[in-house]
CSV table of C-alpha atoms and ligand atoms in Angstrom, one decimal:
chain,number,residue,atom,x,y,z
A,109,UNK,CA,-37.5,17.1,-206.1
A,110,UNK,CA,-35.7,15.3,-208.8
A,111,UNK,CA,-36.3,18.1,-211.3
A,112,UNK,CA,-34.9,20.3,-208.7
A,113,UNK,CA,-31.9,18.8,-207.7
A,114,UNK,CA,-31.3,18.3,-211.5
A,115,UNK,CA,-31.5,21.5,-212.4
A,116,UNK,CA,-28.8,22.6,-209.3
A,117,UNK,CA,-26.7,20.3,-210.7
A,118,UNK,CA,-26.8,20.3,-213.8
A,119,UNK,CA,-27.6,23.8,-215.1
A,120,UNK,CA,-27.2,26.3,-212.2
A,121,UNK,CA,-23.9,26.0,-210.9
A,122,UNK,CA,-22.6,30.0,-210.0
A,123,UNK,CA,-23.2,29.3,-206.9
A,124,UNK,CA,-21.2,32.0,-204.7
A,125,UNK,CA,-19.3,31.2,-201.5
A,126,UNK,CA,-20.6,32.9,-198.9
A,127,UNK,CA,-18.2,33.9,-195.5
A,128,UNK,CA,-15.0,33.0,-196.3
A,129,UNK,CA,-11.8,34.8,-196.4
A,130,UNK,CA,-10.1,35.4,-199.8
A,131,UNK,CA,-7.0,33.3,-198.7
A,132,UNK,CA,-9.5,30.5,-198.3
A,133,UNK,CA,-10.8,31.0,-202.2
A,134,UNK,CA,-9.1,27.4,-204.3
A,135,UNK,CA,-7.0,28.6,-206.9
A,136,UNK,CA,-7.1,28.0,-210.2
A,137,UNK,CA,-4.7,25.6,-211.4
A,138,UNK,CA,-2.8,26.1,-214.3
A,139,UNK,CA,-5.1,25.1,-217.4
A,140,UNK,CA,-7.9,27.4,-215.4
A,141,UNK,CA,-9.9,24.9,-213.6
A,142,UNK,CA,-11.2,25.8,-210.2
A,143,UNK,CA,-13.2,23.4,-207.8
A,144,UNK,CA,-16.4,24.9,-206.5
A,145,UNK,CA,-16.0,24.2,-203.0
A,146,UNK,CA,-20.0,24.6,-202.6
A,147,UNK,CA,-21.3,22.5,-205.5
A,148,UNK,CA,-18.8,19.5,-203.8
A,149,UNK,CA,-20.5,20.5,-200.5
A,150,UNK,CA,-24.4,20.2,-202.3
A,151,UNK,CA,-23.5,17.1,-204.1
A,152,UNK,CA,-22.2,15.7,-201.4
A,153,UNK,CA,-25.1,16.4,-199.3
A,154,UNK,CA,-27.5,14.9,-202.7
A,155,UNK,CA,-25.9,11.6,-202.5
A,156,UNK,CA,-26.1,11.8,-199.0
A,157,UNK,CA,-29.9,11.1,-199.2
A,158,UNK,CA,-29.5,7.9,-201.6
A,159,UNK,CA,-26.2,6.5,-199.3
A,160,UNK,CA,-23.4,7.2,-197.1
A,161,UNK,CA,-20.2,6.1,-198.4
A,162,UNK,CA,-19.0,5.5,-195.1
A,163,UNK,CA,-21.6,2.7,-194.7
A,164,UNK,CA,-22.6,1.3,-197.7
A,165,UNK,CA,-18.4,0.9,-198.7
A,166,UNK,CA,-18.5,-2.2,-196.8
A,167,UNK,CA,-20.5,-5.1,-195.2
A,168,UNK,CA,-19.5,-5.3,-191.7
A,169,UNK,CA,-18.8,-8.3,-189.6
A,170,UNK,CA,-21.5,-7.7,-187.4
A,171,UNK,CA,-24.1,-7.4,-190.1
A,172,UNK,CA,-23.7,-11.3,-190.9
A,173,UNK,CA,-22.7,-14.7,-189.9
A,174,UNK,CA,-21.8,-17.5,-191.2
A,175,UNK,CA,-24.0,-19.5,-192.7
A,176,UNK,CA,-26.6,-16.1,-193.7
A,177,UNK,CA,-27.8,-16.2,-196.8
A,178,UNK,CA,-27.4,-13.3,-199.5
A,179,UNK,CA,-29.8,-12.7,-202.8
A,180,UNK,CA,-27.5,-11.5,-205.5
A,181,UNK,CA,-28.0,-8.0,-205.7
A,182,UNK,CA,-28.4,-7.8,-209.1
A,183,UNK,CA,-30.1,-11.4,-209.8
A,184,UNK,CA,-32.2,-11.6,-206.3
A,185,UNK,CA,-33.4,-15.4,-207.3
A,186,UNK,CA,-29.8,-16.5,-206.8
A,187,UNK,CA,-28.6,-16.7,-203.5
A,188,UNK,CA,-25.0,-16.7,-201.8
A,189,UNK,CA,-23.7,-19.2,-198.0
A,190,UNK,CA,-21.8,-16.6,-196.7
A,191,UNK,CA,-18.8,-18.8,-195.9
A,192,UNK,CA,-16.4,-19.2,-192.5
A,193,UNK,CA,-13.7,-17.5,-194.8
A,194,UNK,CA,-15.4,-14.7,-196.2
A,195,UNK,CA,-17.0,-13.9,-192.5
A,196,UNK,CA,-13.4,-13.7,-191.4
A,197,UNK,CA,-12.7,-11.0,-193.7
A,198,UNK,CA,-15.8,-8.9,-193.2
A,199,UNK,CA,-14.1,-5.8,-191.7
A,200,UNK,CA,-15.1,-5.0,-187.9
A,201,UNK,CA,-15.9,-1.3,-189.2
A,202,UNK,CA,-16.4,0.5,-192.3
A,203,UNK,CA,-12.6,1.2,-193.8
A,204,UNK,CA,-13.8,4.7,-194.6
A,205,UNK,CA,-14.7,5.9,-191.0
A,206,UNK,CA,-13.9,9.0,-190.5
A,207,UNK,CA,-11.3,9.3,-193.3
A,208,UNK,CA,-11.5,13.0,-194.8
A,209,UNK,CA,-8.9,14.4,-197.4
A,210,UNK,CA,-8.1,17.1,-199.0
A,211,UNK,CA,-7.7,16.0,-202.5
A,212,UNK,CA,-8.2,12.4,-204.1
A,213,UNK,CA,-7.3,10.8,-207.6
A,214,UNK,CA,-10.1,8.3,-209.2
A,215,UNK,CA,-7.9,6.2,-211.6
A,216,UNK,CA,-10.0,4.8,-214.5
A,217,UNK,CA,-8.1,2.4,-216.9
A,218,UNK,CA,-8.2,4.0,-220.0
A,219,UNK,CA,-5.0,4.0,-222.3
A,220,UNK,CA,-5.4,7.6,-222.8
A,221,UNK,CA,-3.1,7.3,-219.7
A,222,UNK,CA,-0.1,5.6,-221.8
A,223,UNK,CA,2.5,8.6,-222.2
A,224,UNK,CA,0.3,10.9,-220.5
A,225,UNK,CA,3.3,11.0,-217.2
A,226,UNK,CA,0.6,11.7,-214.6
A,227,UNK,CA,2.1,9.1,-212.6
A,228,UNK,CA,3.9,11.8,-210.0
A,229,UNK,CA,0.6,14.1,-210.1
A,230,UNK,CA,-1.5,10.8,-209.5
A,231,UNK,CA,0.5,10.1,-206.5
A,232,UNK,CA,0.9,13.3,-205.3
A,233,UNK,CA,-2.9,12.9,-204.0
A,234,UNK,CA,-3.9,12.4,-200.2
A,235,UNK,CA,-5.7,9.2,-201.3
A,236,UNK,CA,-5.8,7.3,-204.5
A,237,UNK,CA,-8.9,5.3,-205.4
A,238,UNK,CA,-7.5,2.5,-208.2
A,239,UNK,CA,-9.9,0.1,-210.2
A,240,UNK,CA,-9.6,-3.9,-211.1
A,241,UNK,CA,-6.5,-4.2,-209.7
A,242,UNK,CA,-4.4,-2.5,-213.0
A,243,UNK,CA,-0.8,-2.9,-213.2
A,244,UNK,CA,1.4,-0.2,-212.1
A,245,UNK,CA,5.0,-1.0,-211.5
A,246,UNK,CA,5.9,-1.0,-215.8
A,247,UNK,CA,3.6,1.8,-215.9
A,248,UNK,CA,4.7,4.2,-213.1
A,249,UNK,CA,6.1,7.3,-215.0
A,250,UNK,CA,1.9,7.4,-216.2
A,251,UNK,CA,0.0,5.9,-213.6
A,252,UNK,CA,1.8,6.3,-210.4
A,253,UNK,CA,2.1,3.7,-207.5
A,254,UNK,CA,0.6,4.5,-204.8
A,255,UNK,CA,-3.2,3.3,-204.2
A,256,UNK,CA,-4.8,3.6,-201.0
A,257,UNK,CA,-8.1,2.0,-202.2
A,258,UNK,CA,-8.4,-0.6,-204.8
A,259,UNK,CA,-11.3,-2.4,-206.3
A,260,UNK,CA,-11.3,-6.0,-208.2
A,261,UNK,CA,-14.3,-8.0,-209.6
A,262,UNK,CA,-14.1,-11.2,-209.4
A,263,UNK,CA,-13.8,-11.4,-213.3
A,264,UNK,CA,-10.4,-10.2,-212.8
A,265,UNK,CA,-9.2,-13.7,-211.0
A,266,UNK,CA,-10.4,-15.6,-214.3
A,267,UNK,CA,-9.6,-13.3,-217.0
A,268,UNK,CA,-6.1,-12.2,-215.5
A,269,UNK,CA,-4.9,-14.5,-212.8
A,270,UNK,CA,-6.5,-18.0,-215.0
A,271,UNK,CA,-9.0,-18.6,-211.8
A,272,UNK,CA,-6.1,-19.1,-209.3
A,273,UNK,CA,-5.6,-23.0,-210.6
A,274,UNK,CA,-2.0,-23.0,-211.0
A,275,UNK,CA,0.5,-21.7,-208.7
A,276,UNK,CA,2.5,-19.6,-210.9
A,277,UNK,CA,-1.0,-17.5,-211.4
A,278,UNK,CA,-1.1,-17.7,-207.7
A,279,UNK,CA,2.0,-16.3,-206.4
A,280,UNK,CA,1.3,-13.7,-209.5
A,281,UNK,CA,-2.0,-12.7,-207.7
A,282,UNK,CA,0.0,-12.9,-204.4
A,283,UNK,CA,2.9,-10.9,-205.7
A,284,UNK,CA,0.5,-8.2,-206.4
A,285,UNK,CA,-1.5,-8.2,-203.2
A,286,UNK,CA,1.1,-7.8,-201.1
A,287,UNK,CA,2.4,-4.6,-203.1
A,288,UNK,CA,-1.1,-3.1,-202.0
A,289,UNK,CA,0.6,-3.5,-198.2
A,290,UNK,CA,-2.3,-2.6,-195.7
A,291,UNK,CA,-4.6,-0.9,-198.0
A,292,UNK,CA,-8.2,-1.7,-199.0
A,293,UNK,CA,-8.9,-4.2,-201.2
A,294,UNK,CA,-13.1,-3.8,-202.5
A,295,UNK,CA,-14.4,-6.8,-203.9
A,296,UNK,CA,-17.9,-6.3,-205.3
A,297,UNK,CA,-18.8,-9.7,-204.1
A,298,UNK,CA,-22.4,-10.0,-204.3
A,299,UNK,CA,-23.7,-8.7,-207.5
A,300,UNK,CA,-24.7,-11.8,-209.6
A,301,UNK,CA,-23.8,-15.4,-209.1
A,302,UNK,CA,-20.8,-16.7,-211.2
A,303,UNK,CA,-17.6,-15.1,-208.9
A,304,UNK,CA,-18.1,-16.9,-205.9
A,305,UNK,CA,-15.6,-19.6,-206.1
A,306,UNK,CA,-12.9,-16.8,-207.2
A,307,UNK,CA,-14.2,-14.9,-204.3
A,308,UNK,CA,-13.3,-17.8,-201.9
A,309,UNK,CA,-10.4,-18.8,-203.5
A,310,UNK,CA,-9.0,-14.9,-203.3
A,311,UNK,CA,-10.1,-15.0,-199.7
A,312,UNK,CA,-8.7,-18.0,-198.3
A,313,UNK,CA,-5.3,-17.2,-199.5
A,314,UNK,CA,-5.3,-13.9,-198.1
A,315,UNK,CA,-6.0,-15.4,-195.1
A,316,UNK,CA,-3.5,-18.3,-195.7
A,317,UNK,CA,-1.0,-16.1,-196.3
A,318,UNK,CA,-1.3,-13.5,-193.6
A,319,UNK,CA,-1.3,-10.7,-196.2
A,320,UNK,CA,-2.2,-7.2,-194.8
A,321,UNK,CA,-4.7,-6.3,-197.6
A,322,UNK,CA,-7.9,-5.0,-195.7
A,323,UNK,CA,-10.9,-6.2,-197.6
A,324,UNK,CA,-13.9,-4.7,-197.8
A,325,UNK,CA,-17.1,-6.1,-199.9
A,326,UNK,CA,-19.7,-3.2,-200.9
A,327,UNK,CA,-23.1,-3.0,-199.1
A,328,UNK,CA,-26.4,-5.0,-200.8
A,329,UNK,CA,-27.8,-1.4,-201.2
A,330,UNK,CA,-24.7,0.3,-202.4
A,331,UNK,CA,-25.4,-0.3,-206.6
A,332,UNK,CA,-29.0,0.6,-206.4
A,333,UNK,CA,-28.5,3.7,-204.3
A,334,UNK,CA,-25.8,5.1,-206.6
A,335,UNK,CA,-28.4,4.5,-210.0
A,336,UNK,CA,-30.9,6.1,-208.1
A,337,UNK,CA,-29.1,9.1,-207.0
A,338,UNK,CA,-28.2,9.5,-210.9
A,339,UNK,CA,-31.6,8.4,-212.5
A,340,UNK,CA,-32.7,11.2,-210.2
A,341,UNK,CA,-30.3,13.8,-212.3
A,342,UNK,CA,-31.8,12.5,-215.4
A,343,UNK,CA,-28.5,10.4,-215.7
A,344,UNK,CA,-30.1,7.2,-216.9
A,345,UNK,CA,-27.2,4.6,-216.7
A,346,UNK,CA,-28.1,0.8,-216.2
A,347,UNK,CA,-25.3,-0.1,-214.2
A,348,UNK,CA,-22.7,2.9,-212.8
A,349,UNK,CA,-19.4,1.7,-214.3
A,350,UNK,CA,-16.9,1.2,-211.2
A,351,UNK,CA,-15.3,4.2,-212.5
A,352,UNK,CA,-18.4,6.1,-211.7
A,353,UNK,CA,-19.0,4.0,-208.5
A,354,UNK,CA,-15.5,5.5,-207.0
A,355,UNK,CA,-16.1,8.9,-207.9
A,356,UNK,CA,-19.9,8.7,-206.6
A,357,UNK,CA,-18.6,7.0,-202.8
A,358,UNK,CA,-15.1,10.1,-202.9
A,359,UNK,CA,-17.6,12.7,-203.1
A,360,UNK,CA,-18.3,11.8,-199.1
A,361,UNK,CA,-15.0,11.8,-198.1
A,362,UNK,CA,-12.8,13.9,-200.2
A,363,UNK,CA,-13.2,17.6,-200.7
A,364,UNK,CA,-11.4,17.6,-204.2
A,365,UNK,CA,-11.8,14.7,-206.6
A,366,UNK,CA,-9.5,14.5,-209.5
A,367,UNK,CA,-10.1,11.8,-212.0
A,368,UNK,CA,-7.6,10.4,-214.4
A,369,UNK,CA,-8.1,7.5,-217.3
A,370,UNK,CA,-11.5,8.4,-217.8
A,371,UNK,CA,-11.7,7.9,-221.7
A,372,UNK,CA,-14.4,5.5,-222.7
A,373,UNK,CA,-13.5,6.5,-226.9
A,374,UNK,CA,-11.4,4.6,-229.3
A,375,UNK,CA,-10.0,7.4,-230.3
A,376,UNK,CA,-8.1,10.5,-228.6
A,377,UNK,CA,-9.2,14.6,-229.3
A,378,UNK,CA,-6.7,14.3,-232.1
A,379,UNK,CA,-7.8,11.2,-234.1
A,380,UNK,CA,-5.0,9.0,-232.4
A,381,UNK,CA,-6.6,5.0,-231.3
A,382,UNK,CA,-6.3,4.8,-227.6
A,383,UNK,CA,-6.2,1.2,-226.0
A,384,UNK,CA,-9.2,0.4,-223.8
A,385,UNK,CA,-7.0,-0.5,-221.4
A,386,UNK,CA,-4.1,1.3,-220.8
A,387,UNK,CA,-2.2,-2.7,-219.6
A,388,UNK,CA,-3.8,-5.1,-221.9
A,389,UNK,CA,-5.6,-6.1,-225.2
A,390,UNK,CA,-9.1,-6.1,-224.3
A,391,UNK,CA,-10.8,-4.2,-227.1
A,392,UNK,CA,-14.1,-1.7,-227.5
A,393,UNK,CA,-16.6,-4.6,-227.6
A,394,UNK,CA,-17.3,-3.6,-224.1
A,395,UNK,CA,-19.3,-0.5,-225.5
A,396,UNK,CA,-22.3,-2.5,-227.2
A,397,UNK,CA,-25.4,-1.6,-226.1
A,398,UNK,CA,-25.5,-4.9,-225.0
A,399,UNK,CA,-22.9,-4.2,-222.4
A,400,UNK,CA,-23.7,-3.6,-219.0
A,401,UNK,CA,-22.3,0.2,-218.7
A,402,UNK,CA,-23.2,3.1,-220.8
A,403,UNK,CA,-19.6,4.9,-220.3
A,404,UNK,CA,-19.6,7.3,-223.1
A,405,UNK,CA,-22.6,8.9,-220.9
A,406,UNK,CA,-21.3,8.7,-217.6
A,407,UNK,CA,-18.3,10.3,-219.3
A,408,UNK,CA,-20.6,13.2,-220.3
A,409,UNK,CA,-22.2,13.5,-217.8
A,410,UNK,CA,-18.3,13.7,-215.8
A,411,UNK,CA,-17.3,16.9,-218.3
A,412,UNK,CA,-20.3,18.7,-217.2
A,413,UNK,CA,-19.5,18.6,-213.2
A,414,UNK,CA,-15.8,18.8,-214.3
A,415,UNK,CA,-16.4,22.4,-216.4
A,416,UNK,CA,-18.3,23.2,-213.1
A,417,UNK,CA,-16.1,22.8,-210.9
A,418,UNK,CA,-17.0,20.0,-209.2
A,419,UNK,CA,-14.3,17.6,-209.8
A,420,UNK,CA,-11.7,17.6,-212.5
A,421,UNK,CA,-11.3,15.7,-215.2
A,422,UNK,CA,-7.8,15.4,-216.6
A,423,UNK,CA,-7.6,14.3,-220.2
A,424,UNK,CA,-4.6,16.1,-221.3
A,425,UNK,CA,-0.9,14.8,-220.5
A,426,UNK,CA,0.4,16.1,-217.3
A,427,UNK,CA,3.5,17.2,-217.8
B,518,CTP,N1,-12.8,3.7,-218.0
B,518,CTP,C1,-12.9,4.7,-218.9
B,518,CTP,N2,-12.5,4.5,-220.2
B,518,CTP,C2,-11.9,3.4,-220.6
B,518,CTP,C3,-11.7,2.4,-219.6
B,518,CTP,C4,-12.2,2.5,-218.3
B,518,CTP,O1,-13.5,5.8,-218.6
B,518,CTP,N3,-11.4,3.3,-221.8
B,518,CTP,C5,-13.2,3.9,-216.6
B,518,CTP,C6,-14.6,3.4,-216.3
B,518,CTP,O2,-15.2,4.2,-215.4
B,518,CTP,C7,-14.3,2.0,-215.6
B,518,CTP,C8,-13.0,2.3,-214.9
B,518,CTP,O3,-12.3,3.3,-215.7
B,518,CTP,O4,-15.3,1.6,-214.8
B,518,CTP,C9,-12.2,1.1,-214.6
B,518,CTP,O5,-11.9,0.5,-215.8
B,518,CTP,P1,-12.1,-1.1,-216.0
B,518,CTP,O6,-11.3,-1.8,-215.0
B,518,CTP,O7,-11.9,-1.4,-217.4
B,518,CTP,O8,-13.6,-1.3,-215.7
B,518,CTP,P2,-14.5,-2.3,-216.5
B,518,CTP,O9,-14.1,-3.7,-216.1
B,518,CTP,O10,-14.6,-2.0,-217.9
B,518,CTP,O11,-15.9,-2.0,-216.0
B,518,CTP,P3,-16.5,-2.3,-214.6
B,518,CTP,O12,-15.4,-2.8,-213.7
B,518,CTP,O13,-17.0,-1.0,-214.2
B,518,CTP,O14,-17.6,-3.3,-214.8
C-alpha cells in the first residue's frame, strides 16, 4: 500500500482531470508552474488516512480537564498537570473547522527571503500559515504582514523573549501578540518536557491581558501521524520540521499551497551565503545530523511535489 501510494506520488503524477470545463483548467502562472488540482485532491485524501488537520490542529477543551495528565509525546516517561490556565485556553472547537481557501502561503524562515519583495504576493493569499513567531513589521516589503495562523515553540520564549523574566521582554512578547489580533496562535506544547513553565507563563498573560490571540495546542497524535504519512512515501525524516508540519495540515484545507522561505542551504543557486534566518544570527549548526530535522530532505522531497504541481515552491524573488 505504501509502495503504492509512493509510487502515485512520487513518480506518476500525469494524472488528467477528468469532467471539467476548460475555463475551470488553473493557469499557469508566469514562470510556468501549474497546480494539479487532482494530485492536491489524492494527497489530500493520503494524509487523510494518517490525520485530519481539522482535528488533530488542536486539543479541545472537552478532551481534557484540569488536573489530566499528559505523557510527552515525544518522551512518553515524562508527563505534563494540565493546568487551570492552560485548560482555559483549550479552544471549544478545532480553529480549522470548516475553513477552506483557495490559495494559502506557508512561510518558512529562511533568509533567502531577505530582498526577495514577496511581501505583497505573501499577503495577497486567502490564508497565511507563519512559523515561530518571525518578525515582520522591518521586514514587510519581503515577508508581508498578514498571518492568519502562527506557530511558536516554546523555545522561542527563552531564546527570544529571555523566558518572560523581565518586563521589558514581556511587553515585547505582548507587543507582538497583540499585532496577531484574533488569529491563531499554535503552540506545540506537549512534545518533550523542558517548555512548560514558558508555556504557562505565555498563557497566563494572554489571559491576564485579555489579548484576542486564539490558541490552539496540536493533538498528542498529530507528530506521529505526519512521520508516518511520510515514512510511508519512503520520506524518512525523524522529526517533520514545522515547516513541513504546516504544509502537511494546508493540504486539508487549502486547495493551492504556496510556500515561501523554504531554503534549508547556506548558500543561494548562485553561490551567495543566505542567513538561516531571515531576522536573526542563529547559524547552520542546526543541520548536524545530530539535529532533530533533516531539512535538506524534506526540502527535496518539497521540489519534487512542487515540479508536479502539487504545491509551489517559490525560491526566486518575486518581483
Ligand atoms: N526553513 C527552511 N530553511 C531555513 C530555515 C527554515 O526551509 N533556512 C523552514 C523549515 O521548514 C522550518 C520553518 O522554515 O521548520 C520555520 O523555520 P524555523 O522557525 O527556523 O524552524 P526551526 O526552529 O528551525 O525548526 P522547528 O521549529 O521546525 O523545530
Amino acid at each position: 500500500d505504501g509502495e503504492l501510494i509512493a509510487s502515485r506520488l512520487m513518480v506518476n503524477s500525469s494524472e488528467k482531470s477528468v469532467g471539467r470545463s476548460v475555463a475551470d483548467v488553473p493557469q499557469p502562472s508566469a514562470d510556468g508552474w501549474r497546480v494539479n488540482s487532482s494530485l492536491v485532491l489524492m494527497i489530500r485524501k493520503d494524509i487523510l488516512r494518517f490525520l485530519d488537520a481539522e482535528r488533530d490542529v488542536s486539543v479541545v477543551k472537552s478532551s481534557l480537564k484540569p488536573g489530566d495528565t499528559i505523557h510527552y509525546v515525544l518522551d512518553r516517561r515524562r508527563t505534563l498537570n494540565v493546568s487551570h490556565t492552560l485548560h482555559k485556553l483549550l479552544p471549544e472547537v478545532s480553529p480549522l473547522k470548516n475553513r477552506r481557501f483557495k490559495t494559502c502561503a506557508v512561510v518558512g524562515n529562511s533568509g533567502l527571503l531577505l530582498g526577495s519583495g514577496c511581501g505583497q504576493e505573501i499577503d495577497s493569499h486567502d490564508f497565511v500559515i507563519r512559523c515561530n513567531l518571525a518578525p515582520l513589521v522591518e521586514f514587510a516589503g519581503d515577508v508581508g504582514l498578514r498571518s492568519d495562523f502562527t506557530t511558536m515553540n516554546p523555545s522561542v520564549i527563552q531564546r527570544v523573549y529571555g523566558g518572560l523574566h523581565n518586563a521589558s521582554d514581556r511587553e515585547r512578547f505582548v507587543e507582538r501578540l497583540r499585532a496577531l489580533n484574533d488569529s491563531v496562535l499554535w503552540i506545540p506544547a506537549f512534545m518533550v518536557k523542558g517548555g512548560e513553565k514558558h508555556v504557562e507563563g505565555v498563557n497566563e498573560l494572554i489571559l491576564k491581558r485579555g489579548l484576542s490571540v486564539r490558541t490552539a495546542y496540536p493533538s498528542l497524535r498529530l507528530i506521529h501521524a505526519v512521520r508516518g504519512y511520510w515514512l510511508t512515501n519512503k520520506i524518512h525524516i525523524k522529526r517533520p520540521s514545522t515547516g513541513l508540519l504546516m504544509y502537511t495540515l494546508a493540504t486539508r484545507f487549502c486547495d493551492e499551497i504556496h510556500l515561501y522561505g523554504f531554503w534549508p542551504f547556506p548558500k543561494d543557486s548562485q553561490g551567495n551565503p543566505v542567513k538561516y534566518h531571515y531576522y536573526d544570527t542563529l547559524k547552520y549548526r542546526y543541520f548536524s545530523n545530530a539535529g532533530p530535522h533533516r531539512m535538506p530532505l524534506e526540502f527535496k522531497t518539497l521540489k519534487t511535489l512542487h515540479s508536479k504541481g502539487a504545491l509551489k515552491l517559490t525560491t526566486l524573488p518575486c518581483m
